[in-house]
PDB file of C-alpha atoms in Angstrom:
ATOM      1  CA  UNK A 944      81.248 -59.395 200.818  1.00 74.00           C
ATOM      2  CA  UNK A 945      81.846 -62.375 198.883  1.00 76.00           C
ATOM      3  CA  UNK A 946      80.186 -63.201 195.075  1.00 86.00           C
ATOM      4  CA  UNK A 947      78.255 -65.546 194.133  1.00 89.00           C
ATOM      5  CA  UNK A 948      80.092 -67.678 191.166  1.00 94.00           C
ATOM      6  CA  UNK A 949      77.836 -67.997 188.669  1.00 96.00           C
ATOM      7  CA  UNK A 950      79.498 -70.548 186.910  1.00 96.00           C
ATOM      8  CA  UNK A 951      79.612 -72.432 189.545  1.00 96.00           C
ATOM      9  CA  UNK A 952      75.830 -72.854 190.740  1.00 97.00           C
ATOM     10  CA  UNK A 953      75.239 -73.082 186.886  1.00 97.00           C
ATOM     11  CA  UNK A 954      77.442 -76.439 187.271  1.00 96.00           C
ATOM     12  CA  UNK A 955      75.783 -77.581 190.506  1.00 97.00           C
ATOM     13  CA  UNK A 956      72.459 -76.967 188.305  1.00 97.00           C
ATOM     14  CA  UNK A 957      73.689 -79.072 185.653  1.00 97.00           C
ATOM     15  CA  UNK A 958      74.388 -81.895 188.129  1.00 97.00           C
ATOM     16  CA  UNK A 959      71.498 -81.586 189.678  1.00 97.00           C
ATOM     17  CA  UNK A 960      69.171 -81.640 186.061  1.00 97.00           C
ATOM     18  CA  UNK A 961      71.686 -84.468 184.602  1.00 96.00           C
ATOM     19  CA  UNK A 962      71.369 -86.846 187.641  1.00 95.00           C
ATOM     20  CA  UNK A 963      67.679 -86.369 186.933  1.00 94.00           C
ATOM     21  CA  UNK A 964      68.252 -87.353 183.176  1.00 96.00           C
ATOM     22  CA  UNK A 965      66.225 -84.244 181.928  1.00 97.00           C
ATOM     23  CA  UNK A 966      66.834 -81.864 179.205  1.00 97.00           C
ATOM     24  CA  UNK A 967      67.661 -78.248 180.075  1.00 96.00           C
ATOM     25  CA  UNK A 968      63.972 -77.652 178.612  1.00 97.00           C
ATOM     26  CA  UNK A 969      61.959 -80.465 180.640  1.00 98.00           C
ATOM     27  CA  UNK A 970      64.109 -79.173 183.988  1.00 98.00           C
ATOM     28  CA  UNK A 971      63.607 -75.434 183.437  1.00 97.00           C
ATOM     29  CA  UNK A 972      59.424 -76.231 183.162  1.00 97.00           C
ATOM     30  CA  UNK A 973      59.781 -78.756 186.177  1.00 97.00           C
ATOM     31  CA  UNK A 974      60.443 -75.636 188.684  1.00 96.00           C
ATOM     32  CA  UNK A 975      58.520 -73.042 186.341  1.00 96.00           C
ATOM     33  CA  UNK A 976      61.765 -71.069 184.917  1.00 95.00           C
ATOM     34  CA  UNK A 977      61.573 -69.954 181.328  1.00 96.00           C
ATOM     35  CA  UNK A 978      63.738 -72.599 179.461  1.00 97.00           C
ATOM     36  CA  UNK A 979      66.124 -69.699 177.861  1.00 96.00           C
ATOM     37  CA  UNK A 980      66.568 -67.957 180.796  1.00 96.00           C
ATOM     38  CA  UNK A 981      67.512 -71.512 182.614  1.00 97.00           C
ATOM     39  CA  UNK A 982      70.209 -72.096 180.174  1.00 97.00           C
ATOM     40  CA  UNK A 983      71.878 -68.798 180.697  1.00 98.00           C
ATOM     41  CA  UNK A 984      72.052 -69.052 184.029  1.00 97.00           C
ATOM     42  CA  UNK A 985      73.307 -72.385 183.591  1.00 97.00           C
ATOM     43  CA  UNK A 986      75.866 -71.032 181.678  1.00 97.00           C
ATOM     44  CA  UNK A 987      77.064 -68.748 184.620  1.00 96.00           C
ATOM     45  CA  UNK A 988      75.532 -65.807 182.524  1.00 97.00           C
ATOM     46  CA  UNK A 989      72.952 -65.029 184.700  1.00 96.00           C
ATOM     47  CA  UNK A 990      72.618 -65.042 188.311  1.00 96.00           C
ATOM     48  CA  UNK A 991      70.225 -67.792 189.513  1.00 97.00           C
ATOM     49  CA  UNK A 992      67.161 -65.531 191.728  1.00 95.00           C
ATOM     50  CA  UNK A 993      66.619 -66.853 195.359  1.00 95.00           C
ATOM     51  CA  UNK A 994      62.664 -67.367 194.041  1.00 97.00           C
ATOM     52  CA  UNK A 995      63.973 -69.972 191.603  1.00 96.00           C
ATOM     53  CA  UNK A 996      67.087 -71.421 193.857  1.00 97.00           C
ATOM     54  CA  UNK A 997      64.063 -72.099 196.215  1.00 97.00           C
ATOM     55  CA  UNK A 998      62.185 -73.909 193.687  1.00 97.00           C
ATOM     56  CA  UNK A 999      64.762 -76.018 192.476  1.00 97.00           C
ATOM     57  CA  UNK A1000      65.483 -76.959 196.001  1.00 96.00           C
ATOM     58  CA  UNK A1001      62.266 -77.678 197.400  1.00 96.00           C
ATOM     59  CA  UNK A1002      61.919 -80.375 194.034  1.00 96.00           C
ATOM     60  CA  UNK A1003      64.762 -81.408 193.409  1.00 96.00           C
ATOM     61  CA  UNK A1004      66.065 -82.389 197.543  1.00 93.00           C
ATOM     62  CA  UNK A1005      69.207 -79.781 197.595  1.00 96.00           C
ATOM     63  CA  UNK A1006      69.439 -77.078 199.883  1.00 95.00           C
ATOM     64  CA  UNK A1007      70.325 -73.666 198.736  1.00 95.00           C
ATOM     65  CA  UNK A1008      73.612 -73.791 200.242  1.00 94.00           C
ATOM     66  CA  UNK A1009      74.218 -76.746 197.672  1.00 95.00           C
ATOM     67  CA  UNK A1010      73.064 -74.075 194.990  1.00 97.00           C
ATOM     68  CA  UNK A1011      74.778 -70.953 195.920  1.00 96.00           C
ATOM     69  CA  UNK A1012      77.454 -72.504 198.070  1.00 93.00           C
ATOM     70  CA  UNK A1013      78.556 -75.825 196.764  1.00 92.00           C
ATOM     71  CA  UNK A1014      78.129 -77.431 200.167  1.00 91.00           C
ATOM     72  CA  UNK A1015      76.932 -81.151 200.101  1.00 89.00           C
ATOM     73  CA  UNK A1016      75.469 -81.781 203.279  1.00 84.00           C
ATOM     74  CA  UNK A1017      72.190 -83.646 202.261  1.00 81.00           C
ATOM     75  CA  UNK A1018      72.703 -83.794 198.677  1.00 89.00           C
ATOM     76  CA  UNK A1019      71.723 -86.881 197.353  1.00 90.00           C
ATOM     77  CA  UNK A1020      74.585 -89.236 196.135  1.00 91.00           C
ATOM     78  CA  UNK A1021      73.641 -89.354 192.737  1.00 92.00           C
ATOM     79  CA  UNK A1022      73.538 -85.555 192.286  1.00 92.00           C
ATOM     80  CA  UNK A1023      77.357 -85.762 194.011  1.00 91.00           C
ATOM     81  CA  UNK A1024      78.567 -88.339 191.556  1.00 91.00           C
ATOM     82  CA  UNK A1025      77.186 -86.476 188.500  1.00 93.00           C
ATOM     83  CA  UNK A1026      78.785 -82.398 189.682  1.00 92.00           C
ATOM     84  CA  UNK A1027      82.431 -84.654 190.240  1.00 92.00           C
ATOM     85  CA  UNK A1028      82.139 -85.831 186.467  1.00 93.00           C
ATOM     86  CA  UNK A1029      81.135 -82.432 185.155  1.00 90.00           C
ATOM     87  CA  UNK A1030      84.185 -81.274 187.116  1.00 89.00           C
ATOM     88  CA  UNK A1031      86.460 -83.769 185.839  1.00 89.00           C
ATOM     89  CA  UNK A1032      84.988 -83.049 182.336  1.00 85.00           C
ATOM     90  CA  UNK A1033      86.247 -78.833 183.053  1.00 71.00           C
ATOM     91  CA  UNK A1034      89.493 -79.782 183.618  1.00 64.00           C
TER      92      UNK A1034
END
């Protein structure tokens, strides 16, 4: 069975809080996560719970397969343009 990469959803998090031009802080309370534990698992050191994948997606317009998956179907463009930078930006 494949893994999640944590890393990863923690970078389609960031894209998704930095198109939204919020602070780790102001997104974490937006979808009711404690703000610590949102920047760990931003970090890719811990795993992002389906409860609060669910949240983020229901406010913020991705789907979880956008979270957990990295697929784009009906990801809004801006949230696109901003995980390609952070991509560019790990390279």
């Amino acid at each position: 069975m494949p893994k999640i990469d944590l890393e990863s959803v923690g970078m389609r998090l960031t894209a998704v809080r930095t198109a939204s031009g919020l602070t780790s802080g102001q997104f974490a309370n937006t979808v009711s996560i404690d703000p610590s534990s949102y920047s760990k698992i931003e970090l890719g050191k811990k795993p992002l719970n389906v409860d609060m994948g669910f949240r983020v997606s229901e406010r913020w317009g991705v789907s979880m397969d956008f979270l957990y998956r990295g697929r784009l179907n009906e990801v809004p463009e801006s949230i696109i343009r901003t995980l390609r930078a952070i991509e560019n930006e790990d390279r």
